[in-house]
Short mmCIF file of C-alpha atoms in Angstrom, two decimals:
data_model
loop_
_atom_site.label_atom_id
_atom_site.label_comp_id
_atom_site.label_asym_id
_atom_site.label_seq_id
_atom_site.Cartn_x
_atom_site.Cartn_y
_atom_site.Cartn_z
CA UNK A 92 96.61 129.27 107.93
CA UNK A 93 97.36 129.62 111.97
CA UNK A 94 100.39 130.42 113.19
CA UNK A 95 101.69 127.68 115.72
CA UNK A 96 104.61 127.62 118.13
CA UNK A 97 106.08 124.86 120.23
CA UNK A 98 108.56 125.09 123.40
CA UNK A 99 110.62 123.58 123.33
CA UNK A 100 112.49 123.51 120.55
CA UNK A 101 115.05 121.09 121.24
CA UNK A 102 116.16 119.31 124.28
CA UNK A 103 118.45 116.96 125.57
CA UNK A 104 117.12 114.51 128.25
CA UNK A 105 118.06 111.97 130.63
CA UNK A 106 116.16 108.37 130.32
CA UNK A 107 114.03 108.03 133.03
CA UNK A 108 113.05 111.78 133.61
CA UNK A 109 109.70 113.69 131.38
CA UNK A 110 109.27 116.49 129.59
CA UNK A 111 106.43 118.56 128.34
CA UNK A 112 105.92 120.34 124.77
CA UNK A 113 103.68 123.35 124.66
CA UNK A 114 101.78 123.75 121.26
CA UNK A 115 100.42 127.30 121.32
CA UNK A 116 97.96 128.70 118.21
CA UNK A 117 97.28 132.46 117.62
CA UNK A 118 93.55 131.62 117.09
CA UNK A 119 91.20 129.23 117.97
CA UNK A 120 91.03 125.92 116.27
CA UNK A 121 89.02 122.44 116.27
CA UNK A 122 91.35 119.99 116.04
CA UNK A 123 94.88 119.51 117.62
CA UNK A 124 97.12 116.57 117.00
CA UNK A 125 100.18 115.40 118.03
CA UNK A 126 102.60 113.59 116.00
CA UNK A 127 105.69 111.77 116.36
CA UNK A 128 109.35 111.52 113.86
CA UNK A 129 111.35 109.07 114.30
CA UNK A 130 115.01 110.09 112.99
CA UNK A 131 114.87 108.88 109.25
CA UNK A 132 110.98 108.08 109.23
CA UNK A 133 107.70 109.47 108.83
CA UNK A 134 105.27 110.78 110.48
CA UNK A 135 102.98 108.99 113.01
CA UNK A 136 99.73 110.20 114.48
CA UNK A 137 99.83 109.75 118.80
CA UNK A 138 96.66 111.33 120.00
CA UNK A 139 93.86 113.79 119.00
CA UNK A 140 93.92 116.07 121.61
CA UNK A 141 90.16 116.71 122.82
CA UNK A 142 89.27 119.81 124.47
CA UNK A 143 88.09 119.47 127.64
CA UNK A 144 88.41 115.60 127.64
CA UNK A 145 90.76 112.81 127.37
CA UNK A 146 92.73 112.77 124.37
CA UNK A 147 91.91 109.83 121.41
CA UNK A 148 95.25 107.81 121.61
CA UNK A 149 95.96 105.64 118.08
CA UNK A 150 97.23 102.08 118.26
CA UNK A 151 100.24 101.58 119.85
CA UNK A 152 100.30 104.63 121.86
CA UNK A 153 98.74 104.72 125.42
CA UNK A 154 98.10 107.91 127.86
CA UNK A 155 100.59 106.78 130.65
CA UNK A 156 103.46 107.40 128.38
CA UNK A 157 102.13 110.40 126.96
CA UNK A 158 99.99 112.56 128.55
CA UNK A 159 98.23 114.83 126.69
CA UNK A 160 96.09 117.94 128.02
CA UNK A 161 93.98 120.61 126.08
CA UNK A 162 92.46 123.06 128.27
CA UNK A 163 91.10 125.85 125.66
CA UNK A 164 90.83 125.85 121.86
CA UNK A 165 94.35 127.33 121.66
CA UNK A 166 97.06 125.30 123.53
CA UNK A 167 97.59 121.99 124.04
CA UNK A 168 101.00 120.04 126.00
CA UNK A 169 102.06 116.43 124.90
CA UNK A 170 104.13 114.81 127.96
CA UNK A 171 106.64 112.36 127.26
CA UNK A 172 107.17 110.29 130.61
CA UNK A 173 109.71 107.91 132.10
CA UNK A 174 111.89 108.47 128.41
CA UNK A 175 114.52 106.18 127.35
CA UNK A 176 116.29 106.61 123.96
CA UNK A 177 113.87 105.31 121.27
CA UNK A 178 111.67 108.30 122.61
CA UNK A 179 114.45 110.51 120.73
CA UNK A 180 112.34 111.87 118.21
CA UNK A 181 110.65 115.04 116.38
CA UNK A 182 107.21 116.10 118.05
CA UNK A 183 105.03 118.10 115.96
CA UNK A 184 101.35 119.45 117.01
CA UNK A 185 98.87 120.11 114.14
CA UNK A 186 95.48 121.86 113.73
CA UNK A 187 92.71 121.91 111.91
CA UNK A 188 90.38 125.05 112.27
CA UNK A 189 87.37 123.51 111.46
CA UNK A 190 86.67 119.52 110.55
CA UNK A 191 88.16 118.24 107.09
CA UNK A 192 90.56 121.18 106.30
CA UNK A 193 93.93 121.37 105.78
CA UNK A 194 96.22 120.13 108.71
CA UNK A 195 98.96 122.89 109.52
CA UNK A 196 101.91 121.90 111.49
CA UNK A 197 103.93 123.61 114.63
CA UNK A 198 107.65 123.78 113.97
CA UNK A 199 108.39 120.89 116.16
CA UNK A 200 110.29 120.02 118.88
CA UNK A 201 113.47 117.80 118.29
CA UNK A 202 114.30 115.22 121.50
CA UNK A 203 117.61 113.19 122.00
CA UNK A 204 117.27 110.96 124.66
CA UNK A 205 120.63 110.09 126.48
CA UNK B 103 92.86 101.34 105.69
CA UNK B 104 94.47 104.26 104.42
CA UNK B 105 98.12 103.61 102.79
CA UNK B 106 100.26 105.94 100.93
CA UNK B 107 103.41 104.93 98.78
CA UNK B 108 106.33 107.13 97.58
CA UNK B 109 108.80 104.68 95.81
CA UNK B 110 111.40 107.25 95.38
CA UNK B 111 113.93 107.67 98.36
CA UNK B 112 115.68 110.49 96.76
CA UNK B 113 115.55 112.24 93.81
CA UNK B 114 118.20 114.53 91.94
CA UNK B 115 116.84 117.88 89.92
CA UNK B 116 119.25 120.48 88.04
CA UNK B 117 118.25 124.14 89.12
CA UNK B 118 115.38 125.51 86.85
CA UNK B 119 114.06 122.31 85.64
CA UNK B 120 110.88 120.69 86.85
CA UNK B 121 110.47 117.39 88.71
CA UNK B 122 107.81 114.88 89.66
CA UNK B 123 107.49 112.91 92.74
CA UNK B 124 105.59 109.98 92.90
CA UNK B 125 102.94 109.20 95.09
CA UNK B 126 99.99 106.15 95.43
CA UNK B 127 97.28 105.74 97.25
CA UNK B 128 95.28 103.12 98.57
CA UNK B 129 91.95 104.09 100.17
CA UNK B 130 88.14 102.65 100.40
CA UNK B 131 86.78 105.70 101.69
CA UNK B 132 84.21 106.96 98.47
CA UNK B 133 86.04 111.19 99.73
CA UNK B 134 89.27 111.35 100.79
CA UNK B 135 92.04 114.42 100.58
CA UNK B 136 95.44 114.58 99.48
CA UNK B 137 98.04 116.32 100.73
CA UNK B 138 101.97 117.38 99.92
CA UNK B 139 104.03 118.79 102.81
CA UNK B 140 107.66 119.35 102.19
CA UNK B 141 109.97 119.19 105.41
CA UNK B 142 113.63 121.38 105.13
CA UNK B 143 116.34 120.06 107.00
CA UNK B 144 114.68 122.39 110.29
CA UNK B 145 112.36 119.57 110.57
CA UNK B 146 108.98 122.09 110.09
CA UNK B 147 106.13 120.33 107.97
CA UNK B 148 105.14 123.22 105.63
CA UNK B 149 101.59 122.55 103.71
CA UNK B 150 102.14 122.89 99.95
CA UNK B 151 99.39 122.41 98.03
CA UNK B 152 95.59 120.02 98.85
CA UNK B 153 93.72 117.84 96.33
CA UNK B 154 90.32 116.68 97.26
CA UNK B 155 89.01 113.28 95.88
CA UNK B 156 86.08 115.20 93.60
CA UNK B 157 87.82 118.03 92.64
CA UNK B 158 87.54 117.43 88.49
CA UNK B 159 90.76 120.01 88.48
CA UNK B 160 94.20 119.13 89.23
CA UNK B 161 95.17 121.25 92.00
CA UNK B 162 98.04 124.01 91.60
CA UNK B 163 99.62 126.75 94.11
CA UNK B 164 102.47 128.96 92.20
CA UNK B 165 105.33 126.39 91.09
CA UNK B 166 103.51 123.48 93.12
CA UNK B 167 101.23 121.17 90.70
CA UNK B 168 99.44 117.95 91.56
CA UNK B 169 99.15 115.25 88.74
CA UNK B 170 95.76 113.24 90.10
CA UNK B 171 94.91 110.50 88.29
CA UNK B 172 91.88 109.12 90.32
CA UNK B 173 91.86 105.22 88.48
CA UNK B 174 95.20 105.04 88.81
CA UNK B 175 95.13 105.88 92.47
CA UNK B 176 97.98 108.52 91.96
CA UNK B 177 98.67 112.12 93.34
CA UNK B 178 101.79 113.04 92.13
CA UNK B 179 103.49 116.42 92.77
CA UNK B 180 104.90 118.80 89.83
CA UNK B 181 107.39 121.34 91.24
CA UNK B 182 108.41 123.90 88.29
CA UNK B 183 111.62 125.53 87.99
CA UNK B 184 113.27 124.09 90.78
CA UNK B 185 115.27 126.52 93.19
CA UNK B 186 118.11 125.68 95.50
CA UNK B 187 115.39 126.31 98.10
CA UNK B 188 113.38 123.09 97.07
CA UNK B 189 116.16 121.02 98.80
CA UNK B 190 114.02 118.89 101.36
CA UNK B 191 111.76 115.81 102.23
CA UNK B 192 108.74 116.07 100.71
CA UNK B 193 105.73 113.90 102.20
CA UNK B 194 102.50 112.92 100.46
CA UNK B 195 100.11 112.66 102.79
CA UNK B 196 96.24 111.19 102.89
CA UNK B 197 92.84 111.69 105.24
CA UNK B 198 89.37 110.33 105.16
CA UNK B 199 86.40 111.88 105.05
CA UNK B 200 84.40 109.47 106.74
CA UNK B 201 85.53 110.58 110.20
CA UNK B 202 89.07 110.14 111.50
CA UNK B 203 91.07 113.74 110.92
CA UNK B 204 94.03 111.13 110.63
CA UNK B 205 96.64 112.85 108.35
CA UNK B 206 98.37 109.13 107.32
CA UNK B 207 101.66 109.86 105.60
CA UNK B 208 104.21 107.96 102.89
CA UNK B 209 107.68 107.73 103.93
CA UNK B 210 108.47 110.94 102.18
CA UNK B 211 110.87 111.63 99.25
CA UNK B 212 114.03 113.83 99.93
CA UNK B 213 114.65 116.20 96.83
CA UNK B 214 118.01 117.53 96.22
CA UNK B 215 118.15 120.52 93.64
CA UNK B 216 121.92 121.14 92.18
CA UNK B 217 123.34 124.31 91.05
#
């Protein structure tokens, strides 16, 4: 497995403003993802994070509202812009070190929109 | 499309004794993976234990088993001897092997061991 890390780890936000989550892995990967948690729900895939080009955004989820970057095969940031309070939510990042293996998650990064 | 069901919202286990959570699967892909991930209240997605869709053996990782019952469309997950430590949402979680990495998820089970 890699070991992942995310900053934040919580924060508290006002609507209107952004912030950006780091997801950092200790070795390099293939695959980065970025997930969203809805308080009481599951899991729900936002973008494939491409290195060195745009990320793959699923259905419902569009690059203006979250910006994603992956410069190297280690770190990737997931931007959540212009937030109002259904943004409140659990981030996670996830990797895959090579194509069809197991998905490992960061520890996540808890939101509250006020 | 990929769709995973877990029917059980919660489920109650005494301390020591095993328990089984449910989990279906609807898929057309021919290879496919299945996944468990169980989720303390610190909101961390921890990988438990993988079964692939030709693997003739039911996958098993320490006290973690997976039931998979490939015409029933079924991956259930066997934790043994429950600890106090098993308290937590537990996902079941399914990707395709015909080209999306997409990791699509059930809407989880949350497990509650008692003393």
């Amino acid at each position: 497995s890699a070991v992942i890390s995310q900053k934040p780890s919580r924060d508290i936000c006002q609507r209107g403003t952004s912030l950006t989550i780091q997801c950092q892995v200790d070795s390099q990967v293939t695959m980065m993802f970025w997930y969203r948690q809805q308080p009481g729900q599951s899991l729900t895939l936002i973008a494939t994070a491409n290195q060195g080009s745009e990320a793959t955004y699923e259905s419902g989820f569009v690059i203006d509202k979250f910006p994603i970057s992956r410069p190297n095969l280690t770190f990737s940031t997931l931007t959540v812009s212009n937030m109002s309070p259904e943004d409140s939510s659990i981030y996670l990042c996830s990797v895959e070190r090579d194509r069809q293996e197991t998905q490992y998650f960061g520890p996540g990064t808890r939101l509250l929109v006020l | 499309a990929q769709k995973i069901t877990q029917t059980q919202p919660g489920m109650f286990v005494q301390e020591k004794e095993a328990v089984t959570l449910d989990c279906t699967y609807d898929t057309s892909d021919q290879s496919y993976g299945l996944f468990w991930y169980k989720q303390p209240s610190s909101g961390e997605m921890i990988f438990l234990i993988y079964q692939g869709s030709y693997d003739e053996q039911n996958a098993t990782e320490g006290r973690y088993s997976l039931n998979f019952q490939k015409a029933r469309k079924s991956a259930n997950l066997v934790i043994s001897a429950s600890q106090l430590g098993d308290s937590a949402m537990y996902f079941c979680a399914m990707q395709g092997q015909g080209g999306s990495e997409k990791l699509v998820f059930g809407k989880g089970t949350k497990l509650t061991v008692n003393p």
